PDB file of C-alpha atoms in Angstrom:
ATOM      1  CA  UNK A 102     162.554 146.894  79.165  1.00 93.00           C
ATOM      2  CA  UNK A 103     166.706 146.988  77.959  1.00 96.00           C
ATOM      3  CA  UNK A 104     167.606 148.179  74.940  1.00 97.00           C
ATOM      4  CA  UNK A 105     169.671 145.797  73.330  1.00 97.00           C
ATOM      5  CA  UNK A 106     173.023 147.051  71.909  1.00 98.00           C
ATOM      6  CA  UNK A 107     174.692 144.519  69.132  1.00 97.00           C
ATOM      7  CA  UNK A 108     178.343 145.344  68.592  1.00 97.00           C
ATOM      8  CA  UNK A 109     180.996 143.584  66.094  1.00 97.00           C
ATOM      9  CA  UNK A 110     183.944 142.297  68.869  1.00 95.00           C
ATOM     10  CA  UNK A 111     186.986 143.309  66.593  1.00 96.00           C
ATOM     11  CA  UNK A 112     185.194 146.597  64.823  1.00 97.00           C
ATOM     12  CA  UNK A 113     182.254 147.610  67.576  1.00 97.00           C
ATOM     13  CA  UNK A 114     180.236 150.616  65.817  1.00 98.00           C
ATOM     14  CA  UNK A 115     181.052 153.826  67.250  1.00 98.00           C
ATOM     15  CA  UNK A 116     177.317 154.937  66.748  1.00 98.00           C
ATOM     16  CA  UNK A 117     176.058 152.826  68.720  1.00 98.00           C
ATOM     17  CA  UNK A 118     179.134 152.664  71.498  1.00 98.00           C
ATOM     18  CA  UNK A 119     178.429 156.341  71.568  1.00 98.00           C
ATOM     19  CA  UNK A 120     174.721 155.563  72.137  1.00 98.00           C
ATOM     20  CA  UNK A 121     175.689 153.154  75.065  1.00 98.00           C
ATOM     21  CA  UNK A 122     177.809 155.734  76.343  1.00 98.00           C
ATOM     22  CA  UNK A 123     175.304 158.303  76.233  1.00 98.00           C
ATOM     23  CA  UNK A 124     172.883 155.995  78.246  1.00 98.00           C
ATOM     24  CA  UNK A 125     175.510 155.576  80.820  1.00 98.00           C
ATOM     25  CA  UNK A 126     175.905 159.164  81.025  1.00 97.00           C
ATOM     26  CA  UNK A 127     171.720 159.530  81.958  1.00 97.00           C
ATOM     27  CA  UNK A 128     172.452 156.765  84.877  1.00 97.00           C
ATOM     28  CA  UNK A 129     172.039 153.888  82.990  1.00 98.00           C
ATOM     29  CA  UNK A 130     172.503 150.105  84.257  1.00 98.00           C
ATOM     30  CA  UNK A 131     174.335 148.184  81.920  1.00 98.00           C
ATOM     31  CA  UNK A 132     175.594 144.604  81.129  1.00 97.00           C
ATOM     32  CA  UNK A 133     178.496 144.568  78.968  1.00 97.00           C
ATOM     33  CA  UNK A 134     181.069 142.249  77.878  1.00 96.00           C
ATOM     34  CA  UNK A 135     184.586 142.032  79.375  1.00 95.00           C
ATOM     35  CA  UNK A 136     187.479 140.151  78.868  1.00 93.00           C
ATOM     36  CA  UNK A 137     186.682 138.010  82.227  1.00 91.00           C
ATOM     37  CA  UNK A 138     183.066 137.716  82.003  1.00 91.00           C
ATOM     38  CA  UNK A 139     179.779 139.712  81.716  1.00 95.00           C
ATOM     39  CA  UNK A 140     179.536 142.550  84.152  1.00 95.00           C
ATOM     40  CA  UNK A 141     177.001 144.819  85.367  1.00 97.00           C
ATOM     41  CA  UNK A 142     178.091 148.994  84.991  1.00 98.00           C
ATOM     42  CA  UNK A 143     176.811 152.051  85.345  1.00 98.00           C
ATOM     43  CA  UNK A 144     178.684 155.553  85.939  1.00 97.00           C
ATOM     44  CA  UNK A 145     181.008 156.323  88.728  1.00 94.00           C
ATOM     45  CA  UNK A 146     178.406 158.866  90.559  1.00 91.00           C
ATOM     46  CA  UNK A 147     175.042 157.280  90.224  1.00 95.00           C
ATOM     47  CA  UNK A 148     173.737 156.531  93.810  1.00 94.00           C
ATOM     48  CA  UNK A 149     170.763 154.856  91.738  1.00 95.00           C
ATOM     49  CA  UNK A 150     173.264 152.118  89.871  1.00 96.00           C
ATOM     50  CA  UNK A 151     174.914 151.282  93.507  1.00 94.00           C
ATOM     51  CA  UNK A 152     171.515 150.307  94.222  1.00 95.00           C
ATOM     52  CA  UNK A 153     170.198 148.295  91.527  1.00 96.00           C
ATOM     53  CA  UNK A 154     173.191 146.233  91.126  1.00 96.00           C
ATOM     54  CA  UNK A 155     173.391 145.495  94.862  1.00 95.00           C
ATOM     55  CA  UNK A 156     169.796 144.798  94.671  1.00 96.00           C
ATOM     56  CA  UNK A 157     170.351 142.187  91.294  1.00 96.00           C
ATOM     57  CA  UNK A 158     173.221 140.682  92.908  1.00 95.00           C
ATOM     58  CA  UNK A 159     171.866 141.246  97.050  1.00 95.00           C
ATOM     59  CA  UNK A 160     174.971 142.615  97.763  1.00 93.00           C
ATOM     60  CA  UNK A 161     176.342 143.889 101.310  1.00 86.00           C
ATOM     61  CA  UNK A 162     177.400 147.016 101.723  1.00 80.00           C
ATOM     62  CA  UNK A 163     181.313 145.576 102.605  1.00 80.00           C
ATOM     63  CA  UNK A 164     180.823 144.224  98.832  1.00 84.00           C
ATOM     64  CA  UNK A 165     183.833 145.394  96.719  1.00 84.00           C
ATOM     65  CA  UNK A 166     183.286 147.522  93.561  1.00 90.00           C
ATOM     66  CA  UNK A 167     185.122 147.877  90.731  1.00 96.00           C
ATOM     67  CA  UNK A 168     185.973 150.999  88.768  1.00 97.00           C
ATOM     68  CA  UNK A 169     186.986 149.464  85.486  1.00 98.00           C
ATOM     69  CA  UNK A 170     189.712 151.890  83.619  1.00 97.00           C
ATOM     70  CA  UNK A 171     190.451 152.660  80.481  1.00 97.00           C
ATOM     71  CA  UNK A 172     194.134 152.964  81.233  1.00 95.00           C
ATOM     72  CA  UNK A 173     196.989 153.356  84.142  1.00 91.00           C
ATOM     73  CA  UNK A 174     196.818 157.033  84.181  1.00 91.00           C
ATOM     74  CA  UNK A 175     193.314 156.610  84.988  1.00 94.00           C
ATOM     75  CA  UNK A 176     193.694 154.470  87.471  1.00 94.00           C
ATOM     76  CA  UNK A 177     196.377 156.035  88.752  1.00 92.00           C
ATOM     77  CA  UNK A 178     193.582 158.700  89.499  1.00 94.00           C
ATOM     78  CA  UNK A 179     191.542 157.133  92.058  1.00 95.00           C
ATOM     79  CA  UNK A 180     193.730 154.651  94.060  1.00 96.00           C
ATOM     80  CA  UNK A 181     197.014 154.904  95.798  1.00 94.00           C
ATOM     81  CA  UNK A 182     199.633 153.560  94.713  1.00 93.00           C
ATOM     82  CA  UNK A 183     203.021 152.963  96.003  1.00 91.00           C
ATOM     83  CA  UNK A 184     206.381 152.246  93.543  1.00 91.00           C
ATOM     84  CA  UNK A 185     206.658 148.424  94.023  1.00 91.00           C
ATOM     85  CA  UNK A 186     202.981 147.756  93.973  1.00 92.00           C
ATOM     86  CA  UNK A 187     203.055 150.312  90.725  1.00 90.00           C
ATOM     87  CA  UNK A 188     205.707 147.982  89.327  1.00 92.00           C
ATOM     88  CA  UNK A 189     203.633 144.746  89.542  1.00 93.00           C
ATOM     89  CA  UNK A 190     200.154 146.342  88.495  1.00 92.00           C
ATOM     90  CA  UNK A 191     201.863 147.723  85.510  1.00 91.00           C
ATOM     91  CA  UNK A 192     203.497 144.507  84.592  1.00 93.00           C
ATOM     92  CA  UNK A 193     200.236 142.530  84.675  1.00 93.00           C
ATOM     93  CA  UNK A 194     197.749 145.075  82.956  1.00 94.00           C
ATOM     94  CA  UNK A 195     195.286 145.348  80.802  1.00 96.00           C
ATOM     95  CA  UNK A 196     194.299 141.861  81.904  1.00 94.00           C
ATOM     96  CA  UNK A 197     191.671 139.876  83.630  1.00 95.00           C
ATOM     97  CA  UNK A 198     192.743 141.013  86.951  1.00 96.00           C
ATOM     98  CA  UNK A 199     190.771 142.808  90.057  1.00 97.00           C
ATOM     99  CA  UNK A 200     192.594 145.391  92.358  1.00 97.00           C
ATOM    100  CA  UNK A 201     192.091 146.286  95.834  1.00 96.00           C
ATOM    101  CA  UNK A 202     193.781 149.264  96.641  1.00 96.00           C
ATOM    102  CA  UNK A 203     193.356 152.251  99.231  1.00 95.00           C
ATOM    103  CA  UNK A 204     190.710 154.751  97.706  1.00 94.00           C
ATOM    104  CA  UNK A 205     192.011 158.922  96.672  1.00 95.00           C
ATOM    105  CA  UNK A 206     189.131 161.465  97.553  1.00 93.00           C
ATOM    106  CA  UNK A 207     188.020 161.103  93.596  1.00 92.00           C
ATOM    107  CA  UNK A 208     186.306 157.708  94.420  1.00 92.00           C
ATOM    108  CA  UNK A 209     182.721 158.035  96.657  1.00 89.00           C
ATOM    109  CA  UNK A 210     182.524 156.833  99.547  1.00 87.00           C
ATOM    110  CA  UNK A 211     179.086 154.906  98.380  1.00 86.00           C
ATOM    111  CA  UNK A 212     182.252 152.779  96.727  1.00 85.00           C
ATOM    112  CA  UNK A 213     184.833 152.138  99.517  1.00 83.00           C
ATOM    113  CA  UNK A 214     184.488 149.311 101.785  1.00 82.00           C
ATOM    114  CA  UNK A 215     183.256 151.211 104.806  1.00 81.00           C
ATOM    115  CA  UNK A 216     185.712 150.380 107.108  1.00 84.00           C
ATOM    116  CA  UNK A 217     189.425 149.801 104.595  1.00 87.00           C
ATOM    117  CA  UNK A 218     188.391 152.656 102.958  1.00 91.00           C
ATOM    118  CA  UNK A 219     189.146 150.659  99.218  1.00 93.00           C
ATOM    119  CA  UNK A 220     187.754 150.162  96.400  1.00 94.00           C
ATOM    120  CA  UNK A 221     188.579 147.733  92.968  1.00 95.00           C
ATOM    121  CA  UNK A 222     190.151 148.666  90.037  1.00 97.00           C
ATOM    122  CA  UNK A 223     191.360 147.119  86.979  1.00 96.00           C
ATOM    123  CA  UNK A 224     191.648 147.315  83.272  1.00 97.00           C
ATOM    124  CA  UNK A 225     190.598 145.085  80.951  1.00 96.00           C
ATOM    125  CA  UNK A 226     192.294 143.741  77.690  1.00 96.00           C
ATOM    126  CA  UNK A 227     188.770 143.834  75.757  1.00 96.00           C
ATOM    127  CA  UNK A 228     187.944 145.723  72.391  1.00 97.00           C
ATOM    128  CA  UNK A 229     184.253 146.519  73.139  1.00 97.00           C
ATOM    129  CA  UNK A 230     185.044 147.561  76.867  1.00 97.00           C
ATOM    130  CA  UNK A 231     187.855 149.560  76.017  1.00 98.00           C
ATOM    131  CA  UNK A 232     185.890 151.464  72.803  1.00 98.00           C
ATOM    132  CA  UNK A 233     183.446 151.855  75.624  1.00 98.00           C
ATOM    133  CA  UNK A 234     185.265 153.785  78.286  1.00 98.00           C
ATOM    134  CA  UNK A 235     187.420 155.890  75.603  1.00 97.00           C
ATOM    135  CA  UNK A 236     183.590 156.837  74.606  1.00 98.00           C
ATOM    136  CA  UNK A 237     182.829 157.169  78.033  1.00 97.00           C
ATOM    137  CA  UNK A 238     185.627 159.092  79.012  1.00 96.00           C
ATOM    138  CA  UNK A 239     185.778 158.103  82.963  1.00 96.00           C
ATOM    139  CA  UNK A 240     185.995 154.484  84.794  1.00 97.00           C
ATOM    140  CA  UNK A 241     182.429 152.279  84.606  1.00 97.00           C
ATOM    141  CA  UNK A 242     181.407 151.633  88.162  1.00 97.00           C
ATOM    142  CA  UNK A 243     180.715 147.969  87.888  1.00 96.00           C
ATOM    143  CA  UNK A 244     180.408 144.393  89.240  1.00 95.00           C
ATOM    144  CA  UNK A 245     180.601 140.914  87.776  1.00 92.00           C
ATOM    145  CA  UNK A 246     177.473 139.671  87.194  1.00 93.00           C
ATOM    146  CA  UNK A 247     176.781 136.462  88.871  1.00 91.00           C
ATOM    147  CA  UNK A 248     173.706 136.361  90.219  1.00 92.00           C
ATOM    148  CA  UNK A 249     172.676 135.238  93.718  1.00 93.00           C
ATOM    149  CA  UNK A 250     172.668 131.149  94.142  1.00 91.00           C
ATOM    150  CA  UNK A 251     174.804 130.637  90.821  1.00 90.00           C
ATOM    151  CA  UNK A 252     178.518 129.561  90.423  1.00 85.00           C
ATOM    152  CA  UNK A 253     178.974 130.568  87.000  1.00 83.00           C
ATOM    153  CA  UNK A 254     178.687 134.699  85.497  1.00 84.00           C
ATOM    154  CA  UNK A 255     175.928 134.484  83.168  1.00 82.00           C
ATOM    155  CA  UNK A 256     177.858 134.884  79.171  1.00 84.00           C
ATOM    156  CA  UNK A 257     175.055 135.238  76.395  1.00 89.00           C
ATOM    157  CA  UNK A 258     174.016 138.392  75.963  1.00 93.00           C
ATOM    158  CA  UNK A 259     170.352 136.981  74.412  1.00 92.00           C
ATOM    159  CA  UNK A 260     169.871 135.566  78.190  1.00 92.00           C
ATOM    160  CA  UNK A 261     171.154 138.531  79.912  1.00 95.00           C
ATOM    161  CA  UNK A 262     168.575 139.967  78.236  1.00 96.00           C
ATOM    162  CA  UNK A 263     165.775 137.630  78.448  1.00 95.00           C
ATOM    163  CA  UNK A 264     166.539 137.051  82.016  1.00 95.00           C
ATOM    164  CA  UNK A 265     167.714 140.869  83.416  1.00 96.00           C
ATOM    165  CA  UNK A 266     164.575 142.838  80.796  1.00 96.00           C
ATOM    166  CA  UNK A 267     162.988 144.768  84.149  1.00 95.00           C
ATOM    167  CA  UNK A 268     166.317 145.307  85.927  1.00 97.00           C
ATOM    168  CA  UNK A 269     168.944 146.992  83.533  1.00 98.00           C
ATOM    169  CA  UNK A 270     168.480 149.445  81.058  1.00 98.00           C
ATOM    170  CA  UNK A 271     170.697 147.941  78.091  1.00 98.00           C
ATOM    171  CA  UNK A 272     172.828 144.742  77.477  1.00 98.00           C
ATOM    172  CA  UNK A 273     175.864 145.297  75.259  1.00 98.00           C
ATOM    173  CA  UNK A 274     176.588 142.547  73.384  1.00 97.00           C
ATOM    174  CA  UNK A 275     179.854 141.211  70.940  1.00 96.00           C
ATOM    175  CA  UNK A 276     179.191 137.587  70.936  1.00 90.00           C
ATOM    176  CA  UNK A 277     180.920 134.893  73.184  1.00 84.00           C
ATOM    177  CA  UNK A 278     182.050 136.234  76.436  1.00 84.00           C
ATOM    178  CA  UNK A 279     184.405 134.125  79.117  1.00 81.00           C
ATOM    179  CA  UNK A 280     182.824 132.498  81.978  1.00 85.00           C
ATOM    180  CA  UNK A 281     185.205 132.930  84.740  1.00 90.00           C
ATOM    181  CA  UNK A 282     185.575 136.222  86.918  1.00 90.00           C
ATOM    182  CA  UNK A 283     188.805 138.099  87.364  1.00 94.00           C
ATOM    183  CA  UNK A 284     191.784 137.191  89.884  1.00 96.00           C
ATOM    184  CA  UNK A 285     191.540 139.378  92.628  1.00 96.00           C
ATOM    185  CA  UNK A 286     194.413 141.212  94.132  1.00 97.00           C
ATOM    186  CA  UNK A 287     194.366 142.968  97.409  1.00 96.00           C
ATOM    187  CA  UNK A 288     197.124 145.171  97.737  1.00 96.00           C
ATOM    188  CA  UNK A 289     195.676 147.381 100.308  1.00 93.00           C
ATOM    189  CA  UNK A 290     198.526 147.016 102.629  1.00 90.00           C
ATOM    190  CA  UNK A 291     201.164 146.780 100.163  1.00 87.00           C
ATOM    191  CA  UNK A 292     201.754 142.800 100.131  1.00 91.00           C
ATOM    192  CA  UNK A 293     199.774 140.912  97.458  1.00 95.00           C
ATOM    193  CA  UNK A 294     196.900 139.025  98.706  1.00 96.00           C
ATOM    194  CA  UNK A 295     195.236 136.697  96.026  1.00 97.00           C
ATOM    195  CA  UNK A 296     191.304 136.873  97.409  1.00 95.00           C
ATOM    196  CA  UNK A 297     189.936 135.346  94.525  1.00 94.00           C
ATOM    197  CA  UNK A 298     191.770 132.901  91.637  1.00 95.00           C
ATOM    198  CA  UNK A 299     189.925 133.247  88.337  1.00 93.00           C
ATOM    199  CA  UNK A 300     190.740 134.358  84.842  1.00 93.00           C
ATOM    200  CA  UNK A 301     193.708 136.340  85.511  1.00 93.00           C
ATOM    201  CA  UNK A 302     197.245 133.858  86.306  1.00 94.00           C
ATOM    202  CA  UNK A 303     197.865 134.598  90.478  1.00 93.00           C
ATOM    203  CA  UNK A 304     201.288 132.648  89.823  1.00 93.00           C
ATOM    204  CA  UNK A 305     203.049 135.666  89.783  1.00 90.00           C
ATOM    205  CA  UNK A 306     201.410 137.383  92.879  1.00 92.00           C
ATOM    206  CA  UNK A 307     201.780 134.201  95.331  1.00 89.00           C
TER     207      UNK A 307
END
């Protein structure tokens, strides 16, 4: 059965962000808030979290994940990155944008696409997702969760809850939440490939 965490969105509590954090920590499977939509996270080493979310979402294993950051220099710690493609992540961040970049040896290789050898990042411009990964102190391992047959995220944390109870551990919740998942940018061979138009604006990337 989740536990269900209740947060203010301007002020969360630290208490309990420090108690989601802590969950995270024992391999917890979260749904939290971002500033795209509700996603699904758990943390960056848990073999058990790949699993569950590819099983609530019947994911492939060439599925993308994303390591959501806290900040650049994070980032910075688990992709490569060249100068211009620096330039125009740096430019555009924290937003409501998905990376695809080549993979450093920090990221497991439960996480790369098996055969590109990448893996998502970004960094969102949320208050409850960023209080949660300073807490946290390393990227949430995580996927946007829209469940299989549906063409919208699910947003209220009361349903995530009602509908998810017996397949995450918590929901995280600071009211309304967006309904539209992040732009995705492949830059995985150094030209900007829009794979996905959501949230984030792809005018400047096309």
């Amino acid at each position: 059965m989740a536990k269900y965490y209740d947060v203010h969105p301007d002020n969360p509590q630290p208490r309990t962000i420090a108690q989601v954090a802590a969950a995270i920590r024992a391999d917890a499977l979260i749904a939290y808030p971002t500033d795209s939509c509700y996603a699904l996270g758990c943390r960056i080493g848990s073999r058990d979290g790949v699993d569950r979310i590819r099983a609530v979402r019947e994911l492939d294993d060439k599925h993308h994940f994303t390591l959501v950051c806290q900040d650049f220099a994070q980032l910075g710690q688990f992709v490569h990155v060249d100068n211009d493609v620096f330039r125009a992540i740096k430019a555009s961040t924290p937003s409501s944008y998905t990376f695809i970049l080549p993979a450093t040896k920090e990221v497991p290789r439960m996480l790369q696409h098996p055969k590109k050898k990448t893996v998502g990042v970004r960094i969102p411009d949320h208050v409850v997702t960023q209080a949660l990964l300073t807490e946290l102190g390393e990227p949430l391992l995580s996927s946007t969760l829209l469940l299989p047959g549906e063409e919208e995220p699910m947003t209220q944390g009361w349903e995530i809850k009602d509908r998810l109870d017996h397949a995450v551990d918590g929901v995280l919740d600071s009211g309304d939440c967006g309904t539209e998942p992040t732009t995705v940018i492949d830059f995985s061979r150094g030209e900007a490939e829009i794979i996905r138009y959501g949230a984030g604006d792809a005018s400047r990337f096309e």
